[in-house]
Amino acid sequence: MHHPLEAYTARRPNLAGVLDAMRHRGRYAKKTRNISYGPGGRSHLLDIWRRPDLPEGYRAPVLIHVPGGGWSVNDKRGQGYPLMTRMSELGWICVSVNYSRSPRNAFPAHIIDVKRAIAWVRANIAEYGGDPDFIAITGGSAGGHLSSLAALTAGDPTLQPGFEAADTSVQAAAPYYGVYDLTNTDNMHPLMMPLLEHVVVQRRLADHPELYRDASPLHRIHRNAPPFFVLHGESDAVIPSSQARAFTAALRKSGPRTVSYAELPNAHHAFDTIATLRCQLAAEAVASFLGIVYGRHLAAGKRTRRVAVSSAS
């Protein structure tokens, strides 16, 4: 199946490759950096990546990127650039978000912020040329955990305090090397649980098992979950690939949806941090997946909200 934006992107300028991804933030987000989506100062800032030459009247599908960093050193700068570069080239609008860090903030502050960002995007992205009816989400490591959890908990009022009525659904998810089960101590790095108990959740698993279960994407899967493409490195020593395989299997078992899985041979944790051919190919695979899901969305006539292009900034 062709990417639904292929006719336009075939005419795109000859942009530099993925190795120049760091320069692309300046190209695509020069005038749309550090936009506030909430009251949390630097923790509630986002960058919007968009091609400056998007045609008049165009409504671009949206990809939100949630950075990783152990829920404690996350920053929207420097992460996800290869994928966001490729998606921007394809005519998508990408939104990279900051969120509250630990240990200053304990879980669930992180996921609340991610959902607040989704709500902001849905309410405001049309002003930047985005389609609020199609929002996908991605992220690596802690960002893989949070993006998956967000995709599976749309409308959960316990994770949306003060904005319970906001639409925080997403239409697709593509998590990279995430942690999907916070309750399985046998299936994670030995230092992961101490990090969770003392820094991130700041509660012991033995004393608060339901908190850890509710924070685990594996245990929030339901029949109406959106399409997923899960990517993981075969040699990941931080989060074993068995976590991703178990998560993918549970998604496939829970209901009829598109669920894809890619386990990259010899790839380690954070395999997309440094731009490589493998990183570029992974981005191409995600672009193809998202293009297929978006194409089905358009074919089903699910785009319902339209905003006049004159309102775009």
PDB file of C-alpha atoms in Angstrom, residues 122-281:
ATOM      1  CA  ARG A 122      -6.078  17.966  19.844  1.00  0.00           C
ATOM      2  CA  ALA A 123      -7.393  21.401  20.811  1.00  0.00           C
ATOM      3  CA  ASN A 124      -4.710  23.519  19.126  1.00  0.00           C
ATOM      4  CA  ILE A 125      -2.834  21.682  16.386  1.00  0.00           C
ATOM      5  CA  ALA A 126      -5.193  22.868  13.624  1.00  0.00           C
ATOM      6  CA  GLU A 127      -3.706  26.335  14.101  1.00  0.00           C
ATOM      7  CA  TYR A 128      -0.381  24.874  12.931  1.00  0.00           C
ATOM      8  CA  GLY A 129      -1.829  22.945   9.990  1.00  0.00           C
ATOM      9  CA  GLY A 130      -2.389  19.662  11.810  1.00  0.00           C
ATOM     10  CA  ASP A 131      -5.358  17.313  11.688  1.00  0.00           C
ATOM     11  CA  PRO A 132      -6.761  16.924  15.229  1.00  0.00           C
ATOM     12  CA  ASP A 133      -8.647  13.818  14.132  1.00  0.00           C
ATOM     13  CA  PHE A 134      -5.481  11.787  13.560  1.00  0.00           C
ATOM     14  CA  ILE A 135      -2.862  11.775  16.293  1.00  0.00           C
ATOM     15  CA  ALA A 136      -0.270   9.021  16.618  1.00  0.00           C
ATOM     16  CA  ILE A 137       2.215   8.693  19.470  1.00  0.00           C
ATOM     17  CA  THR A 138       5.742   7.338  19.824  1.00  0.00           C
ATOM     18  CA  GLY A 139       8.678   7.434  22.209  1.00  0.00           C
ATOM     19  CA  GLY A 140      11.650   5.405  23.403  1.00  0.00           C
ATOM     20  CA  SER A 141      12.459   3.732  26.728  1.00  0.00           C
ATOM     21  CA  ALA A 142      10.539   5.684  29.393  1.00  0.00           C
ATOM     22  CA  GLY A 143       8.909   7.425  26.444  1.00  0.00           C
ATOM     23  CA  GLY A 144       7.964   4.028  25.039  1.00  0.00           C
ATOM     24  CA  HIS A 145       6.336   3.184  28.355  1.00  0.00           C
ATOM     25  CA  LEU A 146       4.483   6.498  28.578  1.00  0.00           C
ATOM     26  CA  SER A 147       3.379   6.583  24.943  1.00  0.00           C
ATOM     27  CA  SER A 148       2.000   3.043  25.224  1.00  0.00           C
ATOM     28  CA  LEU A 149       0.272   3.805  28.509  1.00  0.00           C
ATOM     29  CA  ALA A 150      -1.264   6.954  27.049  1.00  0.00           C
ATOM     30  CA  ALA A 151      -2.514   5.027  24.020  1.00  0.00           C
ATOM     31  CA  LEU A 152      -4.247   2.511  26.290  1.00  0.00           C
ATOM     32  CA  THR A 153      -5.804   4.863  28.857  1.00  0.00           C
ATOM     33  CA  ALA A 154      -7.760   7.398  26.814  1.00  0.00           C
ATOM     34  CA  GLY A 155     -10.260   9.213  28.996  1.00  0.00           C
ATOM     35  CA  ASP A 156      -9.116   7.663  32.288  1.00  0.00           C
ATOM     36  CA  PRO A 157     -10.166  10.393  34.756  1.00  0.00           C
ATOM     37  CA  THR A 158      -7.586   9.316  37.345  1.00  0.00           C
ATOM     38  CA  LEU A 159      -4.847  10.246  34.867  1.00  0.00           C
ATOM     39  CA  GLN A 160      -6.510  13.474  33.723  1.00  0.00           C
ATOM     40  CA  PRO A 161      -7.073  15.509  36.896  1.00  0.00           C
ATOM     41  CA  GLY A 162      -8.551  18.862  36.026  1.00  0.00           C
ATOM     42  CA  PHE A 163      -9.135  17.925  32.386  1.00  0.00           C
ATOM     43  CA  GLU A 164     -11.218  14.786  32.783  1.00  0.00           C
ATOM     44  CA  ALA A 165     -13.455  15.553  29.802  1.00  0.00           C
ATOM     45  CA  ALA A 166     -10.591  16.091  27.348  1.00  0.00           C
ATOM     46  CA  ASP A 167     -10.195  13.687  24.442  1.00  0.00           C
ATOM     47  CA  THR A 168      -6.805  12.031  24.973  1.00  0.00           C
ATOM     48  CA  SER A 169      -7.288   9.185  22.525  1.00  0.00           C
ATOM     49  CA  VAL A 170      -4.687   8.460  19.865  1.00  0.00           C
ATOM     50  CA  GLN A 171      -5.163   6.692  16.565  1.00  0.00           C
ATOM     51  CA  ALA A 172      -1.883   4.727  16.518  1.00  0.00           C
ATOM     52  CA  ALA A 173       1.160   4.025  18.687  1.00  0.00           C
ATOM     53  CA  ALA A 174       4.750   3.119  17.783  1.00  0.00           C
ATOM     54  CA  PRO A 175       6.760   2.628  20.995  1.00  0.00           C
ATOM     55  CA  TYR A 176      10.501   1.968  20.871  1.00  0.00           C
ATOM     56  CA  TYR A 177      12.226  -0.283  23.455  1.00  0.00           C
ATOM     57  CA  GLY A 178       9.696   0.486  26.176  1.00  0.00           C
ATOM     58  CA  VAL A 179       9.045  -1.157  29.524  1.00  0.00           C
ATOM     59  CA  TYR A 180       5.567  -2.650  29.450  1.00  0.00           C
ATOM     60  CA  ASP A 181       5.260  -4.568  32.726  1.00  0.00           C
ATOM     61  CA  LEU A 182       6.443  -2.822  35.881  1.00  0.00           C
ATOM     62  CA  THR A 183       5.334  -5.747  38.047  1.00  0.00           C
ATOM     63  CA  ASN A 184       7.596  -8.457  36.608  1.00  0.00           C
ATOM     64  CA  THR A 185      10.914  -8.118  38.415  1.00  0.00           C
ATOM     65  CA  ASP A 186      12.255 -11.228  36.681  1.00  0.00           C
ATOM     66  CA  ASN A 187      11.939  -9.586  33.281  1.00  0.00           C
ATOM     67  CA  MET A 188      13.885  -6.339  33.718  1.00  0.00           C
ATOM     68  CA  HIS A 189      17.375  -5.082  34.534  1.00  0.00           C
ATOM     69  CA  PRO A 190      18.297  -5.607  38.218  1.00  0.00           C
ATOM     70  CA  LEU A 191      18.544  -1.844  38.720  1.00  0.00           C
ATOM     71  CA  MET A 192      15.146  -1.084  37.167  1.00  0.00           C
ATOM     72  CA  MET A 193      13.062  -1.866  40.237  1.00  0.00           C
ATOM     73  CA  PRO A 194      15.242   0.193  42.615  1.00  0.00           C
ATOM     74  CA  LEU A 195      14.922   3.084  40.153  1.00  0.00           C
ATOM     75  CA  LEU A 196      11.161   2.713  40.081  1.00  0.00           C
ATOM     76  CA  GLU A 197      10.722   2.288  43.833  1.00  0.00           C
ATOM     77  CA  HIS A 198      13.083   5.018  45.012  1.00  0.00           C
ATOM     78  CA  VAL A 199      13.053   7.587  42.195  1.00  0.00           C
ATOM     79  CA  VAL A 200      10.079   7.267  39.849  1.00  0.00           C
ATOM     80  CA  VAL A 201       7.068   5.765  41.631  1.00  0.00           C
ATOM     81  CA  GLN A 202       8.529   6.371  45.099  1.00  0.00           C
ATOM     82  CA  ARG A 203       6.466   3.497  46.479  1.00  0.00           C
ATOM     83  CA  ARG A 204       7.463  -0.131  47.004  1.00  0.00           C
ATOM     84  CA  LEU A 205       5.983  -2.726  44.685  1.00  0.00           C
ATOM     85  CA  ALA A 206       5.234  -5.027  47.623  1.00  0.00           C
ATOM     86  CA  ASP A 207       3.212  -2.319  49.355  1.00  0.00           C
ATOM     87  CA  HIS A 208       1.454  -0.890  46.289  1.00  0.00           C
ATOM     88  CA  PRO A 209       1.048  -3.684  43.700  1.00  0.00           C
ATOM     89  CA  GLU A 210      -2.050  -2.095  42.136  1.00  0.00           C
ATOM     90  CA  LEU A 211      -0.202   1.160  41.501  1.00  0.00           C
ATOM     91  CA  TYR A 212       2.490  -0.720  39.580  1.00  0.00           C
ATOM     92  CA  ARG A 213      -0.081  -2.799  37.745  1.00  0.00           C
ATOM     93  CA  ASP A 214      -2.059   0.266  36.694  1.00  0.00           C
ATOM     94  CA  ALA A 215       1.194   1.877  35.509  1.00  0.00           C
ATOM     95  CA  SER A 216       1.978  -1.113  33.266  1.00  0.00           C
ATOM     96  CA  PRO A 217       0.804  -0.935  29.642  1.00  0.00           C
ATOM     97  CA  LEU A 218       0.638  -4.743  29.571  1.00  0.00           C
ATOM     98  CA  HIS A 219      -2.104  -4.666  32.190  1.00  0.00           C
ATOM     99  CA  ARG A 220      -4.066  -1.831  30.544  1.00  0.00           C
ATOM    100  CA  ILE A 221      -4.656  -3.573  27.212  1.00  0.00           C
ATOM    101  CA  HIS A 222      -8.283  -3.663  26.082  1.00  0.00           C
ATOM    102  CA  ARG A 223     -10.295  -4.623  23.038  1.00  0.00           C
ATOM    103  CA  ASN A 224     -10.542  -1.076  21.686  1.00  0.00           C
ATOM    104  CA  ALA A 225      -6.823  -0.310  21.794  1.00  0.00           C
ATOM    105  CA  PRO A 226      -5.449   1.510  18.721  1.00  0.00           C
ATOM    106  CA  PRO A 227      -3.063  -0.086  16.208  1.00  0.00           C
ATOM    107  CA  PHE A 228       0.447  -0.648  17.573  1.00  0.00           C
ATOM    108  CA  PHE A 229       3.893  -1.094  16.043  1.00  0.00           C
ATOM    109  CA  VAL A 230       6.311  -2.196  18.769  1.00  0.00           C
ATOM    110  CA  LEU A 231      10.068  -1.943  18.101  1.00  0.00           C
ATOM    111  CA  HIS A 232      12.783  -3.430  20.303  1.00  0.00           C
ATOM    112  CA  GLY A 233      16.438  -4.360  20.103  1.00  0.00           C
ATOM    113  CA  GLU A 234      17.335  -8.035  20.263  1.00  0.00           C
ATOM    114  CA  SER A 235      20.328  -7.319  22.521  1.00  0.00           C
ATOM    115  CA  ASP A 236      18.661  -4.784  24.825  1.00  0.00           C
ATOM    116  CA  ALA A 237      20.197  -5.324  28.279  1.00  0.00           C
ATOM    117  CA  VAL A 238      18.139  -2.615  29.995  1.00  0.00           C
ATOM    118  CA  ILE A 239      14.680  -3.830  29.014  1.00  0.00           C
ATOM    119  CA  PRO A 240      14.736  -7.406  27.671  1.00  0.00           C
ATOM    120  CA  SER A 241      13.023  -7.970  24.345  1.00  0.00           C
ATOM    121  CA  SER A 242      10.862 -10.577  26.077  1.00  0.00           C
ATOM    122  CA  GLN A 243       8.919  -7.653  27.587  1.00  0.00           C
ATOM    123  CA  ALA A 244       8.105  -6.361  24.115  1.00  0.00           C
ATOM    124  CA  ARG A 245       7.213  -9.826  22.837  1.00  0.00           C
ATOM    125  CA  ALA A 246       4.836 -10.446  25.736  1.00  0.00           C
ATOM    126  CA  PHE A 247       3.230  -7.043  25.239  1.00  0.00           C
ATOM    127  CA  THR A 248       2.778  -7.622  21.509  1.00  0.00           C
ATOM    128  CA  ALA A 249       1.283 -11.072  22.087  1.00  0.00           C
ATOM    129  CA  ALA A 250      -1.208  -9.657  24.585  1.00  0.00           C
ATOM    130  CA  LEU A 251      -2.209  -6.896  22.166  1.00  0.00           C
ATOM    131  CA  ARG A 252      -2.828  -9.426  19.410  1.00  0.00           C
ATOM    132  CA  LYS A 253      -4.864 -11.645  21.711  1.00  0.00           C
ATOM    133  CA  SER A 254      -7.087  -8.870  23.030  1.00  0.00           C
ATOM    134  CA  GLY A 255      -8.924  -7.923  19.861  1.00  0.00           C
ATOM    135  CA  PRO A 256      -8.934  -7.262  16.116  1.00  0.00           C
ATOM    136  CA  ARG A 257      -6.445  -4.524  15.293  1.00  0.00           C
ATOM    137  CA  THR A 258      -3.168  -4.072  13.446  1.00  0.00           C
ATOM    138  CA  VAL A 259      -0.294  -5.082  15.724  1.00  0.00           C
ATOM    139  CA  SER A 260       3.211  -5.202  14.255  1.00  0.00           C
ATOM    140  CA  TYR A 261       6.460  -6.121  15.962  1.00  0.00           C
ATOM    141  CA  ALA A 262      10.059  -5.601  14.884  1.00  0.00           C
ATOM    142  CA  GLU A 263      12.934  -7.041  16.893  1.00  0.00           C
ATOM    143  CA  LEU A 264      16.124  -5.577  15.472  1.00  0.00           C
ATOM    144  CA  PRO A 265      19.023  -8.064  15.338  1.00  0.00           C
ATOM    145  CA  ASN A 266      21.982  -7.152  17.565  1.00  0.00           C
ATOM    146  CA  ALA A 267      20.391  -3.809  18.472  1.00  0.00           C
ATOM    147  CA  HIS A 268      20.821  -2.501  22.007  1.00  0.00           C
ATOM    148  CA  HIS A 269      18.781  -0.112  24.128  1.00  0.00           C
ATOM    149  CA  ALA A 270      18.372   3.363  22.621  1.00  0.00           C
ATOM    150  CA  PHE A 271      19.494   2.045  19.229  1.00  0.00           C
ATOM    151  CA  ASP A 272      18.128   5.146  17.500  1.00  0.00           C
ATOM    152  CA  THR A 273      20.083   7.679  19.574  1.00  0.00           C
ATOM    153  CA  ILE A 274      22.922   7.799  17.041  1.00  0.00           C
ATOM    154  CA  ALA A 275      21.856   8.098  13.425  1.00  0.00           C
ATOM    155  CA  THR A 276      22.765   4.881  11.615  1.00  0.00           C
ATOM    156  CA  LEU A 277      21.443   2.932   8.654  1.00  0.00           C
ATOM    157  CA  ARG A 278      19.554   0.665  11.062  1.00  0.00           C
ATOM    158  CA  CYS A 279      18.012   3.731  12.679  1.00  0.00           C
ATOM    159  CA  GLN A 280      16.983   5.078   9.290  1.00  0.00           C
ATOM    160  CA  LEU A 281      15.426   1.763   8.254  1.00  0.00           C
TER     161      LEU A 281
END
